[in-house]
Structure formats: C-alpha cells, structure tokens
PDB file of C-alpha atoms in Angstrom:
ATOM      1  CA  MET A 211       0.000   0.000   0.000  1.00 71.00           C
ATOM      2  CA  LYS A 212       2.763   2.478   0.914  1.00 77.00           C
ATOM      3  CA  ALA A 213       4.562   1.710  -2.342  1.00 79.00           C
ATOM      4  CA  LEU A 214       1.398   2.436  -4.353  1.00 82.00           C
ATOM      5  CA  LEU A 215       0.921   5.769  -2.606  1.00 78.00           C
ATOM      6  CA  TYR A 216       4.592   6.580  -3.177  1.00 75.00           C
ATOM      7  CA  LYS A 217       4.116   5.831  -6.895  1.00 79.00           C
ATOM      8  CA  ASP A 218       1.231   8.293  -7.028  1.00 79.00           C
ATOM      9  CA  LEU A 219       3.248  10.950  -5.225  1.00 78.00           C
ATOM     10  CA  CYS A 220       6.109  10.511  -7.701  1.00 79.00           C
ATOM     11  CA  LEU A 221       3.678  10.937 -10.600  1.00 77.00           C
ATOM     12  CA  ILE A 222       2.271  14.101  -9.055  1.00 77.00           C
ATOM     13  CA  ARG A 223       5.736  15.534  -8.461  1.00 76.00           C
ATOM     14  CA  LYS A 224       7.290  14.664 -11.819  1.00 75.00           C
ATOM     15  CA  GLN A 225       4.400  14.668 -14.297  1.00 71.00           C
ATOM     16  CA  MET A 226       1.868  17.124 -12.907  1.00 72.00           C
ATOM     17  CA  ARG A 227       3.817  20.348 -12.323  1.00 71.00           C
ATOM     18  CA  VAL A 228       1.581  22.359 -14.658  1.00 75.00           C
ATOM     19  CA  PHE A 229      -1.423  20.864 -12.904  1.00 70.00           C
ATOM     20  CA  LEU A 230      -0.089  22.042  -9.549  1.00 69.00           C
ATOM     21  CA  LEU A 231       0.381  25.543 -10.986  1.00 74.00           C
ATOM     22  CA  VAL A 232      -3.291  25.585 -11.975  1.00 73.00           C
ATOM     23  CA  ILE A 233      -4.199  24.577  -8.425  1.00 69.00           C
ATOM     24  CA  LEU A 234      -2.225  27.531  -7.071  1.00 67.00           C
ATOM     25  CA  LEU A 235      -4.140  29.852  -9.380  1.00 73.00           C
ATOM     26  CA  LEU A 236      -7.403  28.422  -8.090  1.00 65.00           C
ATOM     27  CA  LEU A 237      -6.239  29.099  -4.555  1.00 63.00           C
ATOM     28  CA  LEU A 238      -5.203  32.680  -5.229  1.00 61.00           C
ATOM     29  CA  PHE A 239      -8.470  33.747  -6.823  1.00 68.00           C
ATOM     30  CA  PRO A 240     -11.519  32.799  -4.735  1.00 66.00           C
ATOM     31  CA  LEU A 241     -14.805  33.418  -6.496  1.00 65.00           C
ATOM     32  CA  HIS A 242     -17.084  36.211  -5.275  1.00 59.00           C
ATOM     33  CA  ILE A 243     -20.640  35.058  -5.841  1.00 54.00           C
ATOM     34  CA  PHE A 244     -24.154  36.046  -4.792  1.00 51.00           C
ATOM     35  CA  TRP A 245     -23.503  39.798  -4.646  1.00 47.00           C
ATOM     36  CA  ASN A 246     -20.070  39.283  -3.036  1.00 54.00           C
ATOM     37  CA  ALA A 247     -21.742  37.676   0.001  1.00 56.00           C
ATOM     38  CA  VAL A 248     -19.842  34.428  -0.564  1.00 64.00           C
ATOM     39  CA  ASN A 249     -16.115  33.994  -1.166  1.00 71.00           C
ATOM     40  CA  ILE A 250     -15.170  30.465  -2.135  1.00 76.00           C
ATOM     41  CA  SER A 251     -12.050  28.806  -3.476  1.00 79.00           C
ATOM     42  CA  LEU A 252     -12.388  25.936  -5.919  1.00 80.00           C
ATOM     43  CA  ALA A 253      -9.348  24.187  -4.456  1.00 83.00           C
ATOM     44  CA  PRO A 254     -11.382  21.191  -3.112  1.00 86.00           C
ATOM     45  CA  LEU A 255     -11.933  20.206  -6.741  1.00 84.00           C
ATOM     46  CA  VAL A 256      -8.418  18.771  -6.701  1.00 85.00           C
ATOM     47  CA  GLY A 257     -10.136  15.790  -5.069  1.00 87.00           C
ATOM     48  CA  LEU A 258     -11.562  15.049  -8.508  1.00 85.00           C
ATOM     49  CA  MET A 259      -8.698  16.249 -10.684  1.00 84.00           C
ATOM     50  CA  VAL A 260      -5.882  14.317  -8.989  1.00 86.00           C
ATOM     51  CA  PRO A 261      -7.526  10.853  -9.214  1.00 86.00           C
ATOM     52  CA  LEU A 262      -8.470  11.475 -12.840  1.00 84.00           C
ATOM     53  CA  GLN A 263      -4.934  12.523 -13.735  1.00 83.00           C
ATOM     54  CA  LEU A 264      -3.441   9.540 -11.918  1.00 85.00           C
ATOM     55  CA  ALA A 265      -5.871   7.192 -13.655  1.00 84.00           C
ATOM     56  CA  MET A 266      -4.928   8.727 -17.003  1.00 83.00           C
ATOM     57  CA  TYR A 267      -1.229   8.094 -16.449  1.00 82.00           C
ATOM     58  CA  ASP A 268      -1.957   4.540 -15.253  1.00 81.00           C
ATOM     59  CA  GLU A 269      -4.041   3.893 -18.356  1.00 80.00           C
ATOM     60  CA  LYS A 270      -1.366   5.193 -20.719  1.00 81.00           C
ATOM     61  CA  SER A 271       1.312   3.057 -19.050  1.00 80.00           C
ATOM     62  CA  ARG A 272      -1.022   0.038 -18.753  1.00 81.00           C
ATOM     63  CA  TRP A 273      -0.229  -0.018 -15.044  1.00 78.00           C
ATOM     64  CA  ASN A 274      -3.284  -2.059 -14.060  1.00 74.00           C
ATOM     65  CA  HIS A 275      -2.176  -4.892 -16.340  1.00 76.00           C
ATOM     66  CA  TYR A 276       1.369  -4.745 -15.006  1.00 80.00           C
ATOM     67  CA  ALA A 277       0.138  -4.646 -11.391  1.00 77.00           C
ATOM     68  CA  ARG A 278      -1.486  -8.060 -11.817  1.00 77.00           C
ATOM     69  CA  TYR A 279       1.982  -9.601 -11.817  1.00 80.00           C
ATOM     70  CA  LEU A 280       3.034  -7.756  -8.676  1.00 81.00           C
ATOM     71  CA  PRO A 281       2.164  -8.690  -5.078  1.00 83.00           C
ATOM     72  CA  TYR A 282      -0.819  -6.335  -4.994  1.00 81.00           C
ATOM     73  CA  THR A 283      -4.457  -7.248  -4.588  1.00 84.00           C
ATOM     74  CA  PRO A 284      -7.428  -5.410  -6.095  1.00 84.00           C
ATOM     75  CA  ARG A 285      -8.138  -4.146  -2.576  1.00 88.00           C
ATOM     76  CA  ASP A 286      -4.698  -2.489  -2.445  1.00 87.00           C
ATOM     77  CA  LEU A 287      -5.219  -0.744  -5.779  1.00 87.00           C
ATOM     78  CA  VAL A 288      -8.714   0.450  -4.905  1.00 90.00           C
ATOM     79  CA  LEU A 289      -7.802   1.737  -1.444  1.00 91.00           C
ATOM     80  CA  SER A 290      -4.701   3.527  -2.734  1.00 90.00           C
ATOM     81  CA  ARG A 291      -6.818   5.420  -5.265  1.00 89.00           C
ATOM     82  CA  TYR A 292      -9.423   6.312  -2.651  1.00 94.00           C
ATOM     83  CA  LEU A 293      -6.713   7.477  -0.254  1.00 93.00           C
ATOM     84  CA  ALA A 294      -5.275   9.682  -2.999  1.00 91.00           C
ATOM     85  CA  GLY A 295      -8.738  11.145  -3.586  1.00 92.00           C
ATOM     86  CA  TRP A 296      -9.492  11.670   0.094  1.00 94.00           C
ATOM     87  CA  GLY A 297      -6.065  13.131   0.775  1.00 92.00           C
ATOM     88  CA  SER A 298      -6.225  15.576  -2.132  1.00 89.00           C
ATOM     89  CA  THR A 299      -9.758  16.598  -1.115  1.00 92.00           C
ATOM     90  CA  LEU A 300      -8.652  17.245   2.461  1.00 93.00           C
ATOM     91  CA  LEU A 301      -5.582  19.182   1.319  1.00 88.00           C
ATOM     92  CA  GLY A 302      -7.575  21.225  -1.173  1.00 87.00           C
ATOM     93  CA  THR A 303     -10.210  22.032   1.449  1.00 89.00           C
ATOM     94  CA  ALA A 304      -7.612  23.170   3.978  1.00 89.00           C
ATOM     95  CA  LEU A 305      -5.715  25.300   1.444  1.00 84.00           C
ATOM     96  CA  GLY A 306      -8.923  26.685  -0.004  1.00 82.00           C
ATOM     97  CA  LEU A 307     -10.145  27.682   3.443  1.00 85.00           C
ATOM     98  CA  GLY A 308      -6.819  29.367   4.144  1.00 83.00           C
ATOM     99  CA  ALA A 309      -6.851  31.234   0.825  1.00 79.00           C
ATOM    100  CA  THR A 310     -10.435  32.380   1.376  1.00 79.00           C
ATOM    101  CA  ALA A 311      -9.570  33.648   4.857  1.00 80.00           C
ATOM    102  CA  LEU A 312      -6.461  35.415   3.556  1.00 78.00           C
ATOM    103  CA  LEU A 313      -8.390  37.366   0.913  1.00 72.00           C
ATOM    104  CA  SER A 314     -11.521  38.008   2.984  1.00 71.00           C
ATOM    105  CA  PRO A 315     -12.141  41.286   4.842  1.00 72.00           C
ATOM    106  CA  ASN A 316     -10.385  41.206   8.217  1.00 75.00           C
ATOM    107  CA  HIS A 317      -9.193  37.708   7.247  1.00 74.00           C
ATOM    108  CA  GLN A 318     -12.423  36.222   8.578  1.00 76.00           C
ATOM    109  CA  VAL A 319     -14.415  33.629   6.651  1.00 75.00           C
ATOM    110  CA  SER A 320     -18.125  34.411   6.648  1.00 74.00           C
ATOM    111  CA  PRO A 321     -20.689  31.736   7.584  1.00 75.00           C
ATOM    112  CA  GLU A 322     -22.033  31.909   4.024  1.00 74.00           C
ATOM    113  CA  SER A 323     -18.572  31.128   2.643  1.00 78.00           C
ATOM    114  CA  LEU A 324     -18.258  28.147   5.002  1.00 81.00           C
ATOM    115  CA  LEU A 325     -21.663  26.990   3.804  1.00 82.00           C
ATOM    116  CA  ALA A 326     -20.580  27.167   0.164  1.00 80.00           C
ATOM    117  CA  LEU A 327     -17.323  25.347   0.955  1.00 86.00           C
ATOM    118  CA  GLY A 328     -19.240  22.603   2.758  1.00 88.00           C
ATOM    119  CA  TRP A 329     -21.531  22.061  -0.208  1.00 86.00           C
ATOM    120  CA  LEU A 330     -18.567  22.051  -2.581  1.00 87.00           C
ATOM    121  CA  VAL A 331     -16.758  19.395  -0.520  1.00 91.00           C
ATOM    122  CA  ALA A 332     -19.966  17.352  -0.378  1.00 91.00           C
ATOM    123  CA  GLY A 333     -20.220  17.590  -4.153  1.00 88.00           C
ATOM    124  CA  VAL A 334     -16.636  16.373  -4.554  1.00 90.00           C
ATOM    125  CA  LEU A 335     -17.222  13.397  -2.253  1.00 92.00           C
ATOM    126  CA  ALA A 336     -20.450  12.508  -4.066  1.00 90.00           C
ATOM    127  CA  ALA A 337     -18.740  12.791  -7.454  1.00 88.00           C
ATOM    128  CA  GLN A 338     -15.945  10.501  -6.242  1.00 90.00           C
ATOM    129  CA  ALA A 339     -18.593   7.946  -5.285  1.00 91.00           C
ATOM    130  CA  VAL A 340     -19.612   7.855  -8.953  1.00 87.00           C
ATOM    131  CA  GLU A 341     -16.231   8.441 -10.569  1.00 86.00           C
ATOM    132  CA  PHE A 342     -14.160   5.774  -8.812  1.00 89.00           C
ATOM    133  CA  PRO A 343     -16.412   2.794  -9.684  1.00 89.00           C
ATOM    134  CA  LEU A 344     -16.461   3.959 -13.306  1.00 83.00           C
ATOM    135  CA  LEU A 345     -12.661   4.240 -13.417  1.00 82.00           C
ATOM    136  CA  ALA A 346     -12.296   0.739 -11.946  1.00 78.00           C
ATOM    137  CA  ARG A 347     -13.856  -0.850 -15.009  1.00 71.00           C
ATOM    138  CA  GLY A 348     -13.600   1.493 -17.930  1.00 65.00           C
ATOM    139  CA  THR A 349     -11.434   4.091 -19.599  1.00 68.00           C
ATOM    140  CA  VAL A 350     -10.656   7.514 -18.192  1.00 72.00           C
ATOM    141  CA  ILE A 351     -12.596   9.120 -21.051  1.00 74.00           C
ATOM    142  CA  HIS A 352     -15.603   7.049 -20.031  1.00 71.00           C
ATOM    143  CA  GLY A 353     -15.279   8.229 -16.436  1.00 70.00           C
ATOM    144  CA  GLN A 354     -14.825  11.858 -17.483  1.00 70.00           C
ATOM    145  CA  ALA A 355     -17.890  11.727 -19.745  1.00 74.00           C
ATOM    146  CA  TRP A 356     -20.086  10.384 -16.968  1.00 72.00           C
ATOM    147  CA  SER A 357     -18.696  12.880 -14.461  1.00 71.00           C
ATOM    148  CA  LEU A 358     -19.418  15.767 -16.858  1.00 74.00           C
ATOM    149  CA  ALA A 359     -22.925  14.449 -17.543  1.00 78.00           C
ATOM    150  CA  ILE A 360     -23.673  14.225 -13.815  1.00 74.00           C
ATOM    151  CA  LEU A 361     -22.299  17.733 -13.226  1.00 70.00           C
ATOM    152  CA  LEU A 362     -24.404  19.253 -16.007  1.00 77.00           C
ATOM    153  CA  THR A 363     -27.506  17.414 -14.796  1.00 79.00           C
ATOM    154  CA  THR A 364     -26.927  18.703 -11.264  1.00 74.00           C
ATOM    155  CA  LEU A 365     -26.529  22.284 -12.500  1.00 70.00           C
ATOM    156  CA  VAL A 366     -29.718  22.045 -14.544  1.00 78.00           C
ATOM    157  CA  LEU A 367     -31.631  20.718 -11.526  1.00 76.00           C
ATOM    158  CA  VAL A 368     -30.260  23.469  -9.271  1.00 71.00           C
ATOM    159  CA  PHE A 369     -31.163  26.271 -11.675  1.00 70.00           C
ATOM    160  CA  SER A 370     -34.571  24.701 -12.272  1.00 74.00           C
ATOM    161  CA  LEU A 371     -35.205  24.679  -8.521  1.00 72.00           C
ATOM    162  CA  LEU A 372     -34.143  28.320  -8.221  1.00 69.00           C
ATOM    163  CA  GLY A 373     -36.442  29.180 -11.123  1.00 70.00           C
ATOM    164  CA  LEU A 374     -39.391  27.518  -9.411  1.00 72.00           C
ATOM    165  CA  VAL A 375     -38.771  29.571  -6.276  1.00 68.00           C
ATOM    166  CA  ASN A 376     -38.442  32.856  -8.174  1.00 70.00           C
ATOM    167  CA  GLU A 377     -39.141  32.897 -11.904  1.00 69.00           C
ATOM    168  CA  ASN A 378     -38.208  36.553 -12.420  1.00 72.00           C
ATOM    169  CA  ASP A 379     -34.851  36.424 -10.635  1.00 69.00           C
ATOM    170  CA  PRO A 380     -33.628  32.858 -10.003  1.00 65.00           C
ATOM    171  CA  TRP A 381     -30.382  34.059  -8.402  1.00 65.00           C
ATOM    172  CA  SER A 382     -32.248  35.952  -5.694  1.00 69.00           C
ATOM    173  CA  ALA A 383     -33.995  32.683  -4.791  1.00 67.00           C
ATOM    174  CA  PHE A 384     -30.718  31.614  -3.237  1.00 67.00           C
ATOM    175  CA  LEU A 385     -31.220  34.145  -0.464  1.00 66.00           C
ATOM    176  CA  GLN A 386     -34.691  32.763   0.162  1.00 70.00           C
ATOM    177  CA  LEU A 387     -33.324  29.226   0.421  1.00 71.00           C
ATOM    178  CA  LEU A 388     -30.245  30.191   2.432  1.00 69.00           C
ATOM    179  CA  PRO A 389     -31.666  29.266   5.889  1.00 73.00           C
ATOM    180  CA  VAL A 390     -32.642  25.822   4.596  1.00 76.00           C
ATOM    181  CA  LEU A 391     -29.257  25.316   2.967  1.00 75.00           C
ATOM    182  CA  VAL A 392     -27.441  26.286   6.163  1.00 75.00           C
ATOM    183  CA  ARG A 393     -29.375  23.753   8.224  1.00 79.00           C
ATOM    184  CA  ALA A 394     -28.905  21.055   5.571  1.00 85.00           C
ATOM    185  CA  THR A 395     -25.123  21.431   5.198  1.00 85.00           C
ATOM    186  CA  PRO A 396     -24.108  18.893   7.914  1.00 89.00           C
ATOM    187  CA  LEU A 397     -26.636  16.368   6.599  1.00 92.00           C
ATOM    188  CA  VAL A 398     -25.450  16.853   3.018  1.00 90.00           C
ATOM    189  CA  LEU A 399     -21.810  16.368   4.043  1.00 92.00           C
ATOM    190  CA  LEU A 400     -22.731  13.245   6.026  1.00 95.00           C
ATOM    191  CA  ALA A 401     -24.759  11.826   3.137  1.00 94.00           C
ATOM    192  CA  ALA A 402     -21.944  12.503   0.656  1.00 93.00           C
ATOM    193  CA  ALA A 403     -19.371  10.880   2.957  1.00 95.00           C
ATOM    194  CA  ALA A 404     -21.657   7.849   3.428  1.00 96.00           C
ATOM    195  CA  ALA A 405     -22.148   7.512  -0.340  1.00 94.00           C
ATOM    196  CA  ASN A 406     -18.391   7.785  -0.836  1.00 95.00           C
ATOM    197  CA  ALA A 407     -17.702   5.055   1.725  1.00 95.00           C
ATOM    198  CA  ALA A 408     -20.439   2.846   0.260  1.00 95.00           C
ATOM    199  CA  SER A 409     -18.833   3.112  -3.173  1.00 94.00           C
ATOM    200  CA  VAL A 410     -15.624   1.413  -1.950  1.00 94.00           C
ATOM    201  CA  PRO A 411     -17.015  -2.170  -2.065  1.00 94.00           C
ATOM    202  CA  VAL A 412     -18.707  -1.357  -5.388  1.00 92.00           C
ATOM    203  CA  THR A 413     -15.380  -0.246  -6.862  1.00 91.00           C
ATOM    204  CA  LEU A 414     -13.682  -3.311  -5.410  1.00 91.00           C
ATOM    205  CA  ARG A 415     -16.210  -5.662  -7.024  1.00 90.00           C
ATOM    206  CA  ARG A 416     -15.767  -3.965 -10.375  1.00 85.00           C
ATOM    207  CA  MET A 417     -11.989  -4.179 -10.056  1.00 83.00           C
ATOM    208  CA  LYS A 418     -12.144  -7.893  -9.157  1.00 81.00           C
ATOM    209  CA  ALA A 419     -14.276  -8.532 -12.234  1.00 78.00           C
ATOM    210  CA  GLU A 420     -11.319  -7.375 -14.355  1.00 72.00           C
ATOM    211  CA  TRP A 421      -8.773  -9.291 -12.283  1.00 72.00           C
ATOM    212  CA  PRO A 422      -7.562 -12.682 -13.566  1.00 65.00           C
TER     213      PRO A 422
END
C-alpha cells in the first residue's frame, strides 16, 4: 500500500507540475458570488482532478495490467486510489479555506462562505462515489464523460429549482433558500461521505471482475 501511494506521489511531483500551478491559481483567486456575500475557493476540486490525472497516467502506461503480476491485490489498488482522492480533497479544502480567509475582509471567513465550501466538498465526495467505480472498469474518457454528464444534470436541476422559487430572478432565490441550505449542510456532508464510503465495495467488485 505504501509503495502504491509513493508511486502516485512521484507521478504528481514529476508529471503534474503544470497541474499544480493551476491549483495555485485556483487558490489565489476565490470566487465572489451572490452579490459578493460568498467567497469560495475551488481548491477542493483537486479531489476530482488528482484521481483522474493519476488514472490517465496509469491507463497510458497500462499499469493495471502490469500490477497483476506484482504482489498487490485489487483491494490495495482500490484503497490507494481512494486514499489519494481523500487526501487531495482534504488538502484542497484546507488550502482553499486558508486562501479564502487570507483574501476576505479582516481575514475572517463568513458563515455563508463556510456553507458554500461545505456544499462544494460534499459535491466532490459525491462525485468521487460515482467516478471511482467507473474508473475501476472502464477508460478515463468514459469516467470523465459520466462525471461531466452528472455535473451538467446537477446544475440544470439546481437552476430549475431556483427558477421555481423565483421565476423573475432565479439568483435571488438563493437568499430565500439560504436558511434551509445552512441547516442542511451537515446532513449533506454526512450523506456525501456515506455515499463515498459505500462506493468502496462497489469499486472493489468492479476491479475484481477485471482481475484474472
């Protein structure tokens, strides 16, 4: 397991320098949304980008086929990828929170910004629950296509909901829903974490189906 994680770290260090530069840019420029009431960094999205990049390099090098002749089990490969995803999500969340605080007035993160960050992290965890099983038995392009489709569907549903609340100004509906969203944040994070954990055995079964 440690060797697999070390392999991923070497790939990140040697092959993903441009990627890391993009992450720094994301950290330095938090978005100001909803009339500047919310400052949020997109850094937690590294929890999706890093696993996809690692899977892409593994696919190009045919690593999964080579790993079958090494003393690794499907469980080792699956857990190492999940650990990479969880670790990058945690790191991105911590750095994003720090960047948001640094560029916020008086260096204080507003409750609304914490709310937005919580929903973003929940979205990353939920997306991992879909992305990892797809990557276990399919190409990276296949996983990316499904991830994009789910993201677009989610955005359409969100904007449709805002439009139902206020047809004339859907964006202002966010303020009307804000109290509900605040109360729901812990439950949403818990549900996303539970879905992420539940996807581990699903990914493992799909990986074993490809294992000789």
